[in-house]
């Protein structure tokens, strides 16, 4: 008899478990939704800013293979993926299909992609933190009411925490 053990959990099941764990419900979705327009307006700026930042930090530039300069084709590929991720995130996508996208992203961060780039956990988690802080800055600059920003940031913190966990769990 053949028995398989220690298999990775199904990405869709993990996604739903993570959503439950962080308390992603209609109220959280509604709170995040109140901030989407302000964030979407600055989406391109966020994507460009993230990769400008990553290219300037010696450790992340090295991880990306950019210690001697940015590879334009690689930068375009990464920006394209990040733009799609940001768009789906701002659309509050909780679909099983998006779970699969995040599962593949986790595998790529674990060096199981075409470029074999391993991204240590602290940089995945740190990048989510940077996105959250940028969200907070953008919402503050949009002059949304403080209560709206507070509820939105609470919701985004939960939503993005589950994504960081998903990206790390595949290593």
Coordinates of C-alpha atoms in Angstrom, one line a residue:
X1 CA 0.0 0.0 0.0
X2 CA 1.3 3.4 -1.0
X3 CA 0.8 6.2 1.6
X4 CA 1.5 9.9 0.9
X5 CA 2.4 12.0 4.0
X6 CA 3.4 15.6 4.7
X7 CA 1.7 17.0 1.6
X8 CA 1.1 20.7 1.5
X9 CA -2.5 21.7 2.3
X10 CA -4.7 22.6 -0.6
X11 CA -4.2 26.3 -1.4
X12 CA -7.9 27.0 -1.6
X13 CA -8.6 25.3 1.8
X14 CA -5.6 27.3 3.3
X15 CA -7.0 30.5 1.8
X16 CA -10.4 30.0 3.3
X17 CA -8.9 29.0 6.7
X18 CA -6.8 32.1 6.7
X19 CA -9.8 34.3 5.8
X20 CA -11.7 32.8 8.7
X21 CA -8.8 33.2 11.1
X22 CA -8.3 36.9 10.4
X23 CA -12.0 37.6 10.7
X24 CA -12.5 38.6 7.0
X25 CA -16.2 39.1 6.9
X26 CA -18.7 41.5 5.3
X27 CA -17.8 44.2 7.8
X28 CA -14.1 44.0 7.1
X29 CA -14.8 43.9 3.4
X30 CA -17.0 47.0 3.7
X31 CA -14.4 48.8 5.7
X32 CA -11.6 48.1 3.1
X33 CA -14.0 49.0 0.3
X34 CA -14.4 52.5 1.6
X35 CA -10.7 53.2 0.9
X36 CA -10.4 51.5 -2.5
X37 CA -10.9 54.5 -4.7
X38 CA -8.2 56.5 -2.9
X39 CA -5.8 53.6 -3.1
X40 CA -6.5 52.7 -6.7
X41 CA -5.8 56.3 -7.8
X42 CA -2.2 55.8 -6.6
X43 CA -1.8 52.2 -7.7
X44 CA 0.9 52.9 -10.3
X45 CA 2.8 55.1 -7.9
X46 CA 2.8 52.3 -5.4
X47 CA 4.1 49.7 -7.8
X48 CA 6.9 52.0 -9.1
X49 CA 7.8 53.0 -5.5
X50 CA 8.0 49.5 -4.2
X51 CA 10.5 48.4 -6.9
X52 CA 12.5 51.7 -6.6
X53 CA 12.8 51.0 -2.9
X54 CA 13.7 47.3 -3.4
X55 CA 16.4 48.2 -5.9
X56 CA 18.0 50.7 -3.4
X57 CA 18.2 48.4 -0.5
X58 CA 21.4 46.3 -0.9
X59 CA 19.9 43.1 0.5
X60 CA 16.8 43.1 -1.7
X61 CA 18.8 44.3 -4.8
X62 CA 21.1 41.3 -4.3
X63 CA 18.1 38.9 -3.9
X64 CA 16.7 40.2 -7.2
X65 CA 20.1 40.0 -8.9
X66 CA 20.2 43.8 -9.3
X67 CA 23.3 44.6 -7.3
X68 CA 25.0 45.8 -10.5
X69 CA 21.9 47.5 -11.8
X70 CA 18.3 46.7 -12.6
X71 CA 17.5 44.2 -15.3
X72 CA 14.7 46.1 -17.3
X73 CA 13.0 42.9 -18.5
X74 CA 12.9 41.5 -14.9
X75 CA 11.7 44.8 -13.5
X76 CA 8.9 44.8 -16.1
X77 CA 7.9 41.2 -15.2
X78 CA 7.8 42.0 -11.5
X79 CA 5.9 45.2 -11.9
X80 CA 3.3 43.4 -14.1
X81 CA 2.8 40.7 -11.5
X82 CA 2.6 43.3 -8.7
X83 CA 0.1 45.4 -10.6
X84 CA -2.1 42.4 -11.1
X85 CA -1.7 41.4 -7.4
X86 CA -2.5 45.0 -6.3
X87 CA -5.6 45.2 -8.6
X88 CA -7.0 41.9 -7.3
X89 CA -6.2 42.9 -3.7
X90 CA -8.0 46.2 -4.1
X91 CA -10.9 44.4 -5.7
X92 CA -11.0 42.4 -2.4
X93 CA -10.6 39.1 -4.3
X94 CA -11.2 36.1 -2.1
X95 CA -11.6 33.6 -4.9
X96 CA -10.1 30.2 -5.1
X97 CA -8.5 31.3 -8.3
X98 CA -6.6 34.1 -6.5
X99 CA -5.6 31.6 -3.8
X100 CA -3.9 29.7 -6.6
X101 CA -2.2 32.8 -7.8
X102 CA -0.9 33.5 -4.3
X103 CA 0.2 29.8 -4.0
X104 CA 2.3 30.1 -7.2
X105 CA 3.7 33.4 -5.9
X106 CA 4.7 31.7 -2.7
X107 CA 6.4 29.0 -4.7
X108 CA 8.3 31.6 -6.7
X109 CA 9.4 33.4 -3.5
X110 CA 10.7 30.0 -2.3
X111 CA 12.9 29.7 -5.4
X112 CA 10.6 27.4 -7.3
X113 CA 10.1 29.7 -10.2
X114 CA 11.9 30.2 -13.5
X115 CA 14.5 32.5 -12.0
X116 CA 15.1 30.4 -8.8
X117 CA 15.1 33.5 -6.6
X118 CA 14.6 32.7 -2.9
X119 CA 13.1 35.6 -1.0
X120 CA 13.6 35.1 2.8
X121 CA 10.4 35.4 4.9
X122 CA 11.5 38.6 6.6
X123 CA 11.4 40.4 3.2
X124 CA 8.0 39.0 2.3
X125 CA 6.6 40.1 5.6
X126 CA 8.5 43.4 5.5
X127 CA 7.2 44.1 2.0
X128 CA 3.6 43.6 3.2
X129 CA 4.4 46.0 6.1
X130 CA 5.7 48.6 3.6
X131 CA 2.5 48.2 1.5
X132 CA 0.4 48.7 4.6
X133 CA 2.3 51.8 5.6
X134 CA 2.0 53.2 2.1
X135 CA -1.8 52.5 2.2
X136 CA -1.9 54.5 5.5
X137 CA 0.0 57.4 4.0
X138 CA -2.2 57.5 0.9
X139 CA -5.4 57.3 2.9
X140 CA -4.2 60.1 5.2
X141 CA -3.3 62.2 2.1
X142 CA -6.7 61.5 0.6
X143 CA -8.2 63.3 3.7
X144 CA -10.7 60.5 4.4
X145 CA -12.3 60.8 7.8
X146 CA -10.1 59.3 10.6
X147 CA -12.7 56.7 11.4
X148 CA -12.8 55.5 7.8
X149 CA -9.0 55.3 7.7
X150 CA -8.9 53.4 11.0
X151 CA -11.5 50.8 9.9
X152 CA -9.9 50.5 6.5
X153 CA -6.4 50.0 7.8
X154 CA -7.7 47.4 10.3
X155 CA -9.3 45.5 7.5
X156 CA -6.3 45.8 5.2
X157 CA -4.0 44.6 7.9
X158 CA -6.0 41.5 8.3
X159 CA -6.4 40.9 4.5
X160 CA -2.6 41.4 3.8
X161 CA -1.5 39.4 6.8
X162 CA -3.2 36.3 5.4
X163 CA -1.5 37.0 2.0
X164 CA 1.9 37.2 3.7
X165 CA 1.3 33.9 5.4
X166 CA 0.2 32.3 2.2
X167 CA 3.3 33.4 0.4
X168 CA 5.5 32.1 3.1
X169 CA 3.8 28.8 3.8
X170 CA 4.9 27.3 0.5
X171 CA 8.6 27.1 1.3

